[in-house]
């Protein structure tokens, strides 16, 4: 005689039926806030400010977005008849002593790994706000963005940053390119990884010490005549998807 326990009988009589778990993702649409480009503690949320403590406008919305771009402040300088290279002041942050290299931040939350390109356009040459001035334009001045590095918290394939030498006003210039399969998530293109401290003039004409980024440079020819005033330019950042057939 064979005896079968209740537990063994239940096991023998059990049945199986499949079921599923499911989750769906859509391309992101919210504005991505800025994060620190490092080199120390990259990825920490930050509140960057533009020269003069100005709060920049929020980044662009949508799944492929420019989240932040530094403005470049080359400081107060004595007029010189010699060729000069001026460095940009370090990126500063609201209510913080943090200073970092200047950078631009891009986020790709499309979920397609479709690739993208980032370009910059210097809209006009450095100029005064007064066209009737004797020397309205800073003739021959040229911006350069050197030693670019692609920085991110994620470990996906990085975009390829491009060094920008002698930016030509009115001409779009490539800053970074993500091939298909690369550049997903949030990436910072940072120029250089260290800052230097040097003496500079403040608005009152007094000498003070500030941090500068030697990899963001403005060359001004000595033969260019300058008025004793501000010269400014506008930079336009252009983020584009790669063509689908590329």
JSON list of C-alpha atoms in Angstrom, two decimals:
[
{"chain": "A", "resi": 1, "resn": "UNK", "atom": "CA", "xyz": [0.00, 0.00, 0.00]},
{"chain": "A", "resi": 2, "resn": "UNK", "atom": "CA", "xyz": [1.28, 3.50, -0.91]},
{"chain": "A", "resi": 3, "resn": "UNK", "atom": "CA", "xyz": [0.30, 6.50, 1.17]},
{"chain": "A", "resi": 4, "resn": "UNK", "atom": "CA", "xyz": [0.35, 10.03, -0.36]},
{"chain": "A", "resi": 5, "resn": "UNK", "atom": "CA", "xyz": [0.60, 13.07, 1.94]},
{"chain": "A", "resi": 6, "resn": "UNK", "atom": "CA", "xyz": [-1.70, 16.07, 1.46]},
{"chain": "A", "resi": 7, "resn": "UNK", "atom": "CA", "xyz": [1.21, 18.34, 0.53]},
{"chain": "A", "resi": 8, "resn": "UNK", "atom": "CA", "xyz": [2.48, 15.91, -2.10]},
{"chain": "A", "resi": 9, "resn": "UNK", "atom": "CA", "xyz": [-0.97, 15.56, -3.58]},
{"chain": "A", "resi": 10, "resn": "UNK", "atom": "CA", "xyz": [-1.39, 19.37, -3.76]},
{"chain": "A", "resi": 11, "resn": "UNK", "atom": "CA", "xyz": [1.92, 19.66, -5.52]},
{"chain": "A", "resi": 12, "resn": "UNK", "atom": "CA", "xyz": [0.98, 16.94, -7.99]},
{"chain": "A", "resi": 13, "resn": "UNK", "atom": "CA", "xyz": [-2.36, 18.61, -8.70]},
{"chain": "A", "resi": 14, "resn": "UNK", "atom": "CA", "xyz": [-0.97, 22.22, -9.11]},
{"chain": "A", "resi": 15, "resn": "UNK", "atom": "CA", "xyz": [-1.37, 24.05, -12.38]},
{"chain": "A", "resi": 16, "resn": "UNK", "atom": "CA", "xyz": [0.57, 26.83, -14.07]},
{"chain": "A", "resi": 17, "resn": "UNK", "atom": "CA", "xyz": [-0.71, 29.90, -15.87]},
{"chain": "A", "resi": 18, "resn": "UNK", "atom": "CA", "xyz": [1.42, 32.71, -17.33]},
{"chain": "A", "resi": 19, "resn": "UNK", "atom": "CA", "xyz": [1.02, 36.42, -16.50]},
{"chain": "A", "resi": 20, "resn": "UNK", "atom": "CA", "xyz": [2.98, 39.53, -17.49]},
{"chain": "A", "resi": 21, "resn": "UNK", "atom": "CA", "xyz": [4.44, 42.68, -15.97]},
{"chain": "A", "resi": 22, "resn": "UNK", "atom": "CA", "xyz": [4.53, 45.74, -18.20]},
{"chain": "A", "resi": 23, "resn": "UNK", "atom": "CA", "xyz": [5.86, 49.32, -18.22]},
{"chain": "A", "resi": 24, "resn": "UNK", "atom": "CA", "xyz": [6.01, 51.81, -21.06]},
{"chain": "A", "resi": 25, "resn": "UNK", "atom": "CA", "xyz": [8.29, 54.85, -21.48]},
{"chain": "A", "resi": 26, "resn": "UNK", "atom": "CA", "xyz": [7.75, 57.99, -23.52]},
{"chain": "A", "resi": 27, "resn": "UNK", "atom": "CA", "xyz": [10.25, 60.60, -24.60]},
{"chain": "A", "resi": 28, "resn": "UNK", "atom": "CA", "xyz": [10.90, 63.12, -21.81]},
{"chain": "A", "resi": 29, "resn": "UNK", "atom": "CA", "xyz": [9.39, 66.59, -22.08]},
{"chain": "A", "resi": 30, "resn": "UNK", "atom": "CA", "xyz": [10.32, 68.47, -18.90]},
{"chain": "A", "resi": 31, "resn": "UNK", "atom": "CA", "xyz": [13.12, 71.02, -18.62]},
{"chain": "A", "resi": 32, "resn": "UNK", "atom": "CA", "xyz": [16.28, 69.42, -17.20]},
{"chain": "A", "resi": 33, "resn": "UNK", "atom": "CA", "xyz": [17.94, 71.62, -14.54]},
{"chain": "A", "resi": 34, "resn": "UNK", "atom": "CA", "xyz": [21.68, 72.37, -14.66]},
{"chain": "A", "resi": 35, "resn": "UNK", "atom": "CA", "xyz": [24.20, 70.15, -12.89]},
{"chain": "A", "resi": 36, "resn": "UNK", "atom": "CA", "xyz": [27.84, 70.73, -12.07]},
{"chain": "A", "resi": 37, "resn": "UNK", "atom": "CA", "xyz": [30.41, 69.85, -14.77]},
{"chain": "A", "resi": 38, "resn": "UNK", "atom": "CA", "xyz": [33.07, 69.13, -12.15]},
{"chain": "A", "resi": 39, "resn": "UNK", "atom": "CA", "xyz": [35.91, 68.27, -12.20]},
{"chain": "A", "resi": 40, "resn": "UNK", "atom": "CA", "xyz": [35.04, 67.78, -8.51]},
{"chain": "A", "resi": 41, "resn": "UNK", "atom": "CA", "xyz": [31.67, 66.13, -7.86]},
{"chain": "A", "resi": 42, "resn": "UNK", "atom": "CA", "xyz": [30.20, 66.32, -11.37]},
{"chain": "A", "resi": 43, "resn": "UNK", "atom": "CA", "xyz": [26.47, 65.77, -11.56]},
{"chain": "A", "resi": 44, "resn": "UNK", "atom": "CA", "xyz": [25.55, 67.69, -8.39]},
{"chain": "A", "resi": 45, "resn": "UNK", "atom": "CA", "xyz": [22.50, 69.97, -8.92]},
{"chain": "A", "resi": 46, "resn": "UNK", "atom": "CA", "xyz": [23.58, 73.63, -9.15]},
{"chain": "A", "resi": 47, "resn": "UNK", "atom": "CA", "xyz": [22.18, 77.10, -9.82]},
{"chain": "A", "resi": 48, "resn": "UNK", "atom": "CA", "xyz": [24.62, 78.81, -12.20]},
{"chain": "A", "resi": 49, "resn": "UNK", "atom": "CA", "xyz": [24.66, 82.57, -12.66]},
{"chain": "A", "resi": 50, "resn": "UNK", "atom": "CA", "xyz": [25.80, 84.73, -15.55]},
{"chain": "A", "resi": 51, "resn": "UNK", "atom": "CA", "xyz": [28.23, 87.65, -15.21]},
{"chain": "A", "resi": 52, "resn": "UNK", "atom": "CA", "xyz": [27.01, 90.25, -12.75]},
{"chain": "A", "resi": 53, "resn": "UNK", "atom": "CA", "xyz": [25.00, 87.66, -10.82]},
{"chain": "A", "resi": 54, "resn": "UNK", "atom": "CA", "xyz": [22.26, 87.52, -13.48]},
{"chain": "A", "resi": 55, "resn": "UNK", "atom": "CA", "xyz": [19.99, 84.46, -13.28]},
{"chain": "A", "resi": 56, "resn": "UNK", "atom": "CA", "xyz": [19.85, 82.81, -16.72]},
{"chain": "A", "resi": 57, "resn": "UNK", "atom": "CA", "xyz": [16.61, 81.78, -18.35]},
{"chain": "A", "resi": 58, "resn": "UNK", "atom": "CA", "xyz": [15.59, 78.11, -18.00]},
{"chain": "A", "resi": 59, "resn": "UNK", "atom": "CA", "xyz": [16.83, 75.65, -20.60]},
{"chain": "A", "resi": 60, "resn": "UNK", "atom": "CA", "xyz": [14.80, 74.48, -23.56]},
{"chain": "A", "resi": 61, "resn": "UNK", "atom": "CA", "xyz": [11.97, 71.99, -23.04]},
{"chain": "A", "resi": 62, "resn": "UNK", "atom": "CA", "xyz": [11.52, 68.71, -24.86]},
{"chain": "A", "resi": 63, "resn": "UNK", "atom": "CA", "xyz": [13.26, 65.36, -25.13]},
{"chain": "A", "resi": 64, "resn": "UNK", "atom": "CA", "xyz": [16.34, 66.85, -26.83]},
{"chain": "A", "resi": 65, "resn": "UNK", "atom": "CA", "xyz": [17.33, 70.01, -25.00]},
{"chain": "A", "resi": 66, "resn": "UNK", "atom": "CA", "xyz": [20.00, 72.56, -24.19]},
{"chain": "A", "resi": 67, "resn": "UNK", "atom": "CA", "xyz": [19.77, 72.86, -20.43]},
{"chain": "A", "resi": 68, "resn": "UNK", "atom": "CA", "xyz": [22.37, 75.57, -19.80]},
{"chain": "A", "resi": 69, "resn": "UNK", "atom": "CA", "xyz": [25.21, 77.46, -21.48]},
{"chain": "A", "resi": 70, "resn": "UNK", "atom": "CA", "xyz": [27.79, 79.62, -19.73]},
{"chain": "A", "resi": 71, "resn": "UNK", "atom": "CA", "xyz": [28.16, 83.26, -20.63]},
{"chain": "A", "resi": 72, "resn": "UNK", "atom": "CA", "xyz": [31.77, 84.42, -20.89]},
{"chain": "A", "resi": 73, "resn": "UNK", "atom": "CA", "xyz": [33.10, 87.38, -18.89]},
{"chain": "A", "resi": 74, "resn": "UNK", "atom": "CA", "xyz": [36.60, 88.45, -19.92]},
{"chain": "A", "resi": 75, "resn": "UNK", "atom": "CA", "xyz": [36.79, 91.05, -17.21]},
{"chain": "A", "resi": 76, "resn": "UNK", "atom": "CA", "xyz": [37.93, 94.67, -17.03]},
{"chain": "A", "resi": 77, "resn": "UNK", "atom": "CA", "xyz": [41.22, 95.28, -18.83]},
{"chain": "A", "resi": 78, "resn": "UNK", "atom": "CA", "xyz": [43.53, 98.19, -19.54]},
{"chain": "A", "resi": 79, "resn": "UNK", "atom": "CA", "xyz": [43.62, 99.30, -23.19]},
{"chain": "A", "resi": 80, "resn": "UNK", "atom": "CA", "xyz": [46.73, 97.88, -24.86]},
{"chain": "A", "resi": 81, "resn": "UNK", "atom": "CA", "xyz": [48.47, 98.37, -28.21]},
{"chain": "A", "resi": 82, "resn": "UNK", "atom": "CA", "xyz": [49.83, 94.80, -28.01]},
{"chain": "A", "resi": 83, "resn": "UNK", "atom": "CA", "xyz": [48.17, 91.55, -29.12]},
{"chain": "A", "resi": 84, "resn": "UNK", "atom": "CA", "xyz": [46.45, 90.10, -26.07]},
{"chain": "A", "resi": 85, "resn": "UNK", "atom": "CA", "xyz": [44.70, 86.87, -25.07]},
{"chain": "A", "resi": 86, "resn": "UNK", "atom": "CA", "xyz": [42.11, 87.32, -22.33]},
{"chain": "A", "resi": 87, "resn": "UNK", "atom": "CA", "xyz": [40.71, 84.44, -20.24]},
{"chain": "A", "resi": 88, "resn": "UNK", "atom": "CA", "xyz": [37.08, 84.00, -19.20]},
{"chain": "A", "resi": 89, "resn": "UNK", "atom": "CA", "xyz": [36.16, 84.17, -15.55]},
{"chain": "A", "resi": 90, "resn": "UNK", "atom": "CA", "xyz": [35.17, 80.88, -13.94]},
{"chain": "A", "resi": 91, "resn": "UNK", "atom": "CA", "xyz": [31.54, 79.75, -13.89]},
{"chain": "A", "resi": 92, "resn": "UNK", "atom": "CA", "xyz": [29.97, 80.92, -10.63]},
{"chain": "A", "resi": 93, "resn": "UNK", "atom": "CA", "xyz": [26.85, 79.72, -8.79]},
{"chain": "A", "resi": 94, "resn": "UNK", "atom": "CA", "xyz": [24.08, 81.32, -6.75]},
{"chain": "A", "resi": 95, "resn": "UNK", "atom": "CA", "xyz": [24.70, 81.47, -2.98]},
{"chain": "A", "resi": 96, "resn": "UNK", "atom": "CA", "xyz": [27.78, 79.26, -3.32]},
{"chain": "A", "resi": 97, "resn": "UNK", "atom": "CA", "xyz": [31.56, 79.51, -3.32]},
{"chain": "A", "resi": 98, "resn": "UNK", "atom": "CA", "xyz": [31.72, 76.81, -6.00]},
{"chain": "A", "resi": 99, "resn": "UNK", "atom": "CA", "xyz": [33.59, 77.76, -9.18]},
{"chain": "A", "resi": 100, "resn": "UNK", "atom": "CA", "xyz": [34.01, 75.50, -12.21]},
{"chain": "A", "resi": 101, "resn": "UNK", "atom": "CA", "xyz": [35.16, 75.68, -15.82]},
{"chain": "A", "resi": 102, "resn": "UNK", "atom": "CA", "xyz": [32.61, 77.12, -18.25]},
{"chain": "A", "resi": 103, "resn": "UNK", "atom": "CA", "xyz": [30.33, 74.60, -19.95]},
{"chain": "A", "resi": 104, "resn": "UNK", "atom": "CA", "xyz": [27.22, 73.82, -21.98]},
{"chain": "A", "resi": 105, "resn": "UNK", "atom": "CA", "xyz": [24.75, 71.08, -20.95]},
{"chain": "A", "resi": 106, "resn": "UNK", "atom": "CA", "xyz": [22.69, 68.90, -23.29]},
{"chain": "A", "resi": 107, "resn": "UNK", "atom": "CA", "xyz": [20.07, 66.25, -22.48]},
{"chain": "A", "resi": 108, "resn": "UNK", "atom": "CA", "xyz": [18.81, 63.55, -24.85]},
{"chain": "A", "resi": 109, "resn": "UNK", "atom": "CA", "xyz": [15.75, 61.82, -23.38]},
{"chain": "A", "resi": 110, "resn": "UNK", "atom": "CA", "xyz": [14.24, 60.79, -26.72]},
{"chain": "A", "resi": 111, "resn": "UNK", "atom": "CA", "xyz": [14.91, 57.10, -26.05]},
{"chain": "A", "resi": 112, "resn": "UNK", "atom": "CA", "xyz": [15.93, 56.50, -29.66]},
{"chain": "A", "resi": 113, "resn": "UNK", "atom": "CA", "xyz": [19.74, 56.78, -29.52]},
{"chain": "A", "resi": 114, "resn": "UNK", "atom": "CA", "xyz": [19.31, 58.81, -32.69]},
{"chain": "A", "resi": 115, "resn": "UNK", "atom": "CA", "xyz": [22.37, 61.04, -32.22]},
{"chain": "A", "resi": 116, "resn": "UNK", "atom": "CA", "xyz": [22.68, 64.84, -32.30]},
{"chain": "A", "resi": 117, "resn": "UNK", "atom": "CA", "xyz": [24.95, 67.76, -33.11]},
{"chain": "A", "resi": 118, "resn": "UNK", "atom": "CA", "xyz": [25.64, 70.89, -31.07]},
{"chain": "A", "resi": 119, "resn": "UNK", "atom": "CA", "xyz": [26.86, 74.04, -32.81]},
{"chain": "A", "resi": 120, "resn": "UNK", "atom": "CA", "xyz": [27.55, 77.59, -31.70]},
{"chain": "A", "resi": 121, "resn": "UNK", "atom": "CA", "xyz": [27.05, 80.82, -33.64]},
{"chain": "A", "resi": 122, "resn": "UNK", "atom": "CA", "xyz": [28.63, 84.11, -32.66]},
{"chain": "A", "resi": 123, "resn": "UNK", "atom": "CA", "xyz": [25.91, 86.38, -34.00]},
{"chain": "A", "resi": 124, "resn": "UNK", "atom": "CA", "xyz": [28.09, 89.49, -34.40]},
{"chain": "A", "resi": 125, "resn": "UNK", "atom": "CA", "xyz": [31.59, 90.68, -33.65]},
{"chain": "A", "resi": 126, "resn": "UNK", "atom": "CA", "xyz": [32.10, 92.17, -30.17]},
{"chain": "A", "resi": 127, "resn": "UNK", "atom": "CA", "xyz": [30.59, 95.65, -30.40]},
{"chain": "A", "resi": 128, "resn": "UNK", "atom": "CA", "xyz": [29.34, 98.60, -28.40]},
{"chain": "A", "resi": 129, "resn": "UNK", "atom": "CA", "xyz": [25.72, 99.50, -27.91]},
{"chain": "A", "resi": 130, "resn": "UNK", "atom": "CA", "xyz": [26.43, 102.85, -29.57]},
{"chain": "A", "resi": 131, "resn": "UNK", "atom": "CA", "xyz": [26.93, 102.47, -33.33]},
{"chain": "A", "resi": 132, "resn": "UNK", "atom": "CA", "xyz": [27.86, 106.16, -33.59]},
{"chain": "A", "resi": 133, "resn": "UNK", "atom": "CA", "xyz": [30.94, 105.53, -31.41]},
{"chain": "A", "resi": 134, "resn": "UNK", "atom": "CA", "xyz": [34.36, 106.11, -32.94]},
{"chain": "A", "resi": 135, "resn": "UNK", "atom": "CA", "xyz": [35.32, 102.43, -32.63]},
{"chain": "A", "resi": 136, "resn": "UNK", "atom": "CA", "xyz": [31.99, 100.55, -32.47]},
{"chain": "A", "resi": 137, "resn": "UNK", "atom": "CA", "xyz": [33.45, 97.08, -33.22]},
{"chain": "A", "resi": 138, "resn": "UNK", "atom": "CA", "xyz": [36.31, 95.14, -31.65]},
{"chain": "A", "resi": 139, "resn": "UNK", "atom": "CA", "xyz": [37.81, 94.33, -35.04]},
{"chain": "A", "resi": 140, "resn": "UNK", "atom": "CA", "xyz": [39.70, 91.04, -35.31]},
{"chain": "A", "resi": 141, "resn": "UNK", "atom": "CA", "xyz": [38.63, 89.75, -31.88]},
{"chain": "A", "resi": 142, "resn": "UNK", "atom": "CA", "xyz": [38.31, 85.93, -31.91]},
{"chain": "A", "resi": 143, "resn": "UNK", "atom": "CA", "xyz": [36.85, 83.48, -29.39]},
{"chain": "A", "resi": 144, "resn": "UNK", "atom": "CA", "xyz": [38.39, 80.04, -28.79]},
{"chain": "A", "resi": 145, "resn": "UNK", "atom": "CA", "xyz": [37.01, 77.13, -26.72]},
{"chain": "A", "resi": 146, "resn": "UNK", "atom": "CA", "xyz": [39.88, 74.76, -26.00]},
{"chain": "A", "resi": 147, "resn": "UNK", "atom": "CA", "xyz": [40.39, 71.34, -24.37]},
{"chain": "A", "resi": 148, "resn": "UNK", "atom": "CA", "xyz": [36.71, 70.29, -24.49]},
{"chain": "A", "resi": 149, "resn": "UNK", "atom": "CA", "xyz": [35.69, 67.32, -22.36]},
{"chain": "A", "resi": 150, "resn": "UNK", "atom": "CA", "xyz": [32.39, 65.39, -22.39]},
{"chain": "A", "resi": 151, "resn": "UNK", "atom": "CA", "xyz": [31.30, 64.74, -18.79]},
{"chain": "A", "resi": 152, "resn": "UNK", "atom": "CA", "xyz": [28.33, 62.75, -17.50]},
{"chain": "A", "resi": 153, "resn": "UNK", "atom": "CA", "xyz": [27.17, 60.63, -14.59]},
{"chain": "A", "resi": 154, "resn": "UNK", "atom": "CA", "xyz": [26.10, 57.88, -16.97]},
{"chain": "A", "resi": 155, "resn": "UNK", "atom": "CA", "xyz": [28.43, 55.39, -18.64]},
{"chain": "A", "resi": 156, "resn": "UNK", "atom": "CA", "xyz": [26.81, 55.32, -22.06]},
{"chain": "A", "resi": 157, "resn": "UNK", "atom": "CA", "xyz": [28.79, 56.17, -25.18]},
{"chain": "A", "resi": 158, "resn": "UNK", "atom": "CA", "xyz": [29.86, 59.80, -24.99]},
{"chain": "A", "resi": 159, "resn": "UNK", "atom": "CA", "xyz": [29.43, 62.49, -27.63]},
{"chain": "A", "resi": 160, "resn": "UNK", "atom": "CA", "xyz": [32.59, 63.71, -29.33]},
{"chain": "A", "resi": 161, "resn": "UNK", "atom": "CA", "xyz": [33.51, 67.28, -28.35]},
{"chain": "A", "resi": 162, "resn": "UNK", "atom": "CA", "xyz": [35.31, 69.49, -30.84]},
{"chain": "A", "resi": 163, "resn": "UNK", "atom": "CA", "xyz": [37.86, 72.20, -30.09]},
{"chain": "A", "resi": 164, "resn": "UNK", "atom": "CA", "xyz": [36.76, 75.61, -31.38]},
{"chain": "A", "resi": 165, "resn": "UNK", "atom": "CA", "xyz": [39.64, 77.82, -32.53]},
{"chain": "A", "resi": 166, "resn": "UNK", "atom": "CA", "xyz": [39.07, 81.41, -33.67]},
{"chain": "A", "resi": 167, "resn": "UNK", "atom": "CA", "xyz": [35.29, 81.45, -33.89]},
{"chain": "A", "resi": 168, "resn": "UNK", "atom": "CA", "xyz": [34.15, 83.38, -36.95]},
{"chain": "A", "resi": 169, "resn": "UNK", "atom": "CA", "xyz": [31.17, 85.71, -36.35]},
{"chain": "A", "resi": 170, "resn": "UNK", "atom": "CA", "xyz": [28.15, 84.72, -38.44]},
{"chain": "A", "resi": 171, "resn": "UNK", "atom": "CA", "xyz": [29.35, 81.14, -39.02]},
{"chain": "A", "resi": 172, "resn": "UNK", "atom": "CA", "xyz": [27.93, 78.07, -37.25]},
{"chain": "A", "resi": 173, "resn": "UNK", "atom": "CA", "xyz": [30.73, 75.98, -35.74]},
{"chain": "A", "resi": 174, "resn": "UNK", "atom": "CA", "xyz": [30.52, 72.40, -34.44]},
{"chain": "A", "resi": 175, "resn": "UNK", "atom": "CA", "xyz": [31.02, 72.02, -30.68]},
{"chain": "A", "resi": 176, "resn": "UNK", "atom": "CA", "xyz": [30.04, 68.37, -30.13]},
{"chain": "A", "resi": 177, "resn": "UNK", "atom": "CA", "xyz": [28.53, 65.47, -32.07]},
{"chain": "A", "resi": 178, "resn": "UNK", "atom": "CA", "xyz": [26.84, 62.31, -30.82]},
{"chain": "A", "resi": 179, "resn": "UNK", "atom": "CA", "xyz": [26.77, 59.52, -33.39]},
{"chain": "A", "resi": 180, "resn": "UNK", "atom": "CA", "xyz": [23.78, 57.20, -33.49]},
{"chain": "A", "resi": 181, "resn": "UNK", "atom": "CA", "xyz": [23.93, 55.09, -30.35]},
{"chain": "A", "resi": 182, "resn": "UNK", "atom": "CA", "xyz": [25.77, 57.80, -28.39]},
{"chain": "A", "resi": 183, "resn": "UNK", "atom": "CA", "xyz": [24.98, 60.86, -26.29]},
{"chain": "A", "resi": 184, "resn": "UNK", "atom": "CA", "xyz": [21.94, 59.55, -24.41]},
{"chain": "A", "resi": 185, "resn": "UNK", "atom": "CA", "xyz": [21.06, 61.18, -21.10]},
{"chain": "A", "resi": 186, "resn": "UNK", "atom": "CA", "xyz": [22.60, 64.39, -19.77]},
{"chain": "A", "resi": 187, "resn": "UNK", "atom": "CA", "xyz": [26.05, 65.50, -20.91]},
{"chain": "A", "resi": 188, "resn": "UNK", "atom": "CA", "xyz": [28.17, 68.54, -20.15]},
{"chain": "A", "resi": 189, "resn": "UNK", "atom": "CA", "xyz": [30.75, 69.81, -22.61]},
{"chain": "A", "resi": 190, "resn": "UNK", "atom": "CA", "xyz": [33.33, 71.43, -20.32]},
{"chain": "A", "resi": 191, "resn": "UNK", "atom": "CA", "xyz": [36.30, 73.50, -21.48]},
{"chain": "A", "resi": 192, "resn": "UNK", "atom": "CA", "xyz": [39.32, 72.43, -19.49]},
{"chain": "A", "resi": 193, "resn": "UNK", "atom": "CA", "xyz": [39.46, 70.93, -16.04]},
{"chain": "A", "resi": 194, "resn": "UNK", "atom": "CA", "xyz": [41.31, 73.50, -13.96]},
{"chain": "A", "resi": 195, "resn": "UNK", "atom": "CA", "xyz": [41.17, 77.16, -13.05]},
{"chain": "A", "resi": 196, "resn": "UNK", "atom": "CA", "xyz": [43.87, 79.69, -12.27]},
{"chain": "A", "resi": 197, "resn": "UNK", "atom": "CA", "xyz": [43.78, 82.63, -9.91]},
{"chain": "A", "resi": 198, "resn": "UNK", "atom": "CA", "xyz": [45.07, 85.95, -11.18]},
{"chain": "A", "resi": 199, "resn": "UNK", "atom": "CA", "xyz": [44.86, 89.65, -10.42]},
{"chain": "A", "resi": 200, "resn": "UNK", "atom": "CA", "xyz": [42.29, 91.62, -12.36]},
{"chain": "A", "resi": 201, "resn": "UNK", "atom": "CA", "xyz": [40.61, 95.02, -12.28]},
{"chain": "A", "resi": 202, "resn": "UNK", "atom": "CA", "xyz": [37.12, 95.34, -10.85]},
{"chain": "A", "resi": 203, "resn": "UNK", "atom": "CA", "xyz": [34.54, 97.89, -12.03]},
{"chain": "A", "resi": 204, "resn": "UNK", "atom": "CA", "xyz": [35.98, 100.46, -9.62]},
{"chain": "A", "resi": 205, "resn": "UNK", "atom": "CA", "xyz": [39.43, 100.08, -11.15]},
{"chain": "A", "resi": 206, "resn": "UNK", "atom": "CA", "xyz": [40.84, 98.26, -8.11]},
{"chain": "A", "resi": 207, "resn": "UNK", "atom": "CA", "xyz": [43.04, 95.17, -8.36]},
{"chain": "A", "resi": 208, "resn": "UNK", "atom": "CA", "xyz": [41.43, 91.99, -6.99]},
{"chain": "A", "resi": 209, "resn": "UNK", "atom": "CA", "xyz": [42.02, 88.24, -7.31]},
{"chain": "A", "resi": 210, "resn": "UNK", "atom": "CA", "xyz": [39.57, 86.08, -9.26]},
{"chain": "A", "resi": 211, "resn": "UNK", "atom": "CA", "xyz": [39.45, 82.61, -10.83]},
{"chain": "A", "resi": 212, "resn": "UNK", "atom": "CA", "xyz": [39.81, 82.31, -14.60]},
{"chain": "A", "resi": 213, "resn": "UNK", "atom": "CA", "xyz": [39.44, 79.53, -17.16]},
{"chain": "A", "resi": 214, "resn": "UNK", "atom": "CA", "xyz": [42.48, 79.54, -19.44]},
{"chain": "A", "resi": 215, "resn": "UNK", "atom": "CA", "xyz": [40.71, 77.34, -22.01]},
{"chain": "A", "resi": 216, "resn": "UNK", "atom": "CA", "xyz": [38.06, 79.93, -22.88]},
{"chain": "A", "resi": 217, "resn": "UNK", "atom": "CA", "xyz": [40.00, 82.68, -24.63]},
{"chain": "A", "resi": 218, "resn": "UNK", "atom": "CA", "xyz": [39.41, 85.96, -26.43]},
{"chain": "A", "resi": 219, "resn": "UNK", "atom": "CA", "xyz": [42.19, 87.19, -28.71]},
{"chain": "A", "resi": 220, "resn": "UNK", "atom": "CA", "xyz": [42.24, 90.92, -29.43]},
{"chain": "A", "resi": 221, "resn": "UNK", "atom": "CA", "xyz": [44.81, 92.40, -31.85]},
{"chain": "A", "resi": 222, "resn": "UNK", "atom": "CA", "xyz": [46.91, 95.24, -30.52]},
{"chain": "A", "resi": 223, "resn": "UNK", "atom": "CA", "xyz": [46.28, 97.25, -33.68]},
{"chain": "A", "resi": 224, "resn": "UNK", "atom": "CA", "xyz": [42.54, 97.23, -32.99]},
{"chain": "A", "resi": 225, "resn": "UNK", "atom": "CA", "xyz": [41.44, 100.60, -31.61]},
{"chain": "A", "resi": 226, "resn": "UNK", "atom": "CA", "xyz": [39.31, 100.40, -28.48]},
{"chain": "A", "resi": 227, "resn": "UNK", "atom": "CA", "xyz": [37.08, 102.88, -26.70]},
{"chain": "A", "resi": 228, "resn": "UNK", "atom": "CA", "xyz": [36.96, 102.89, -22.91]},
{"chain": "A", "resi": 229, "resn": "UNK", "atom": "CA", "xyz": [33.65, 101.03, -22.67]},
{"chain": "A", "resi": 230, "resn": "UNK", "atom": "CA", "xyz": [31.93, 97.62, -22.76]},
{"chain": "A", "resi": 231, "resn": "UNK", "atom": "CA", "xyz": [32.07, 95.47, -25.89]},
{"chain": "A", "resi": 232, "resn": "UNK", "atom": "CA", "xyz": [29.65, 92.54, -26.05]},
{"chain": "A", "resi": 233, "resn": "UNK", "atom": "CA", "xyz": [28.54, 89.77, -28.39]},
{"chain": "A", "resi": 234, "resn": "UNK", "atom": "CA", "xyz": [25.74, 87.20, -28.45]},
{"chain": "A", "resi": 235, "resn": "UNK", "atom": "CA", "xyz": [26.26, 83.46, -28.73]},
{"chain": "A", "resi": 236, "resn": "UNK", "atom": "CA", "xyz": [23.51, 81.23, -30.14]},
{"chain": "A", "resi": 237, "resn": "UNK", "atom": "CA", "xyz": [23.65, 77.51, -29.33]},
{"chain": "A", "resi": 238, "resn": "UNK", "atom": "CA", "xyz": [22.05, 75.17, -31.89]},
{"chain": "A", "resi": 239, "resn": "UNK", "atom": "CA", "xyz": [21.10, 71.57, -31.05]},
{"chain": "A", "resi": 240, "resn": "UNK", "atom": "CA", "xyz": [19.93, 69.33, -33.90]},
{"chain": "A", "resi": 241, "resn": "UNK", "atom": "CA", "xyz": [18.88, 65.73, -34.39]},
{"chain": "A", "resi": 242, "resn": "UNK", "atom": "CA", "xyz": [20.88, 63.64, -36.82]},
{"chain": "A", "resi": 243, "resn": "UNK", "atom": "CA", "xyz": [19.07, 62.94, -40.11]},
{"chain": "A", "resi": 244, "resn": "UNK", "atom": "CA", "xyz": [17.30, 59.58, -39.95]},
{"chain": "A", "resi": 245, "resn": "UNK", "atom": "CA", "xyz": [19.14, 58.29, -43.01]},
{"chain": "A", "resi": 246, "resn": "UNK", "atom": "CA", "xyz": [22.61, 59.25, -41.75]}
]
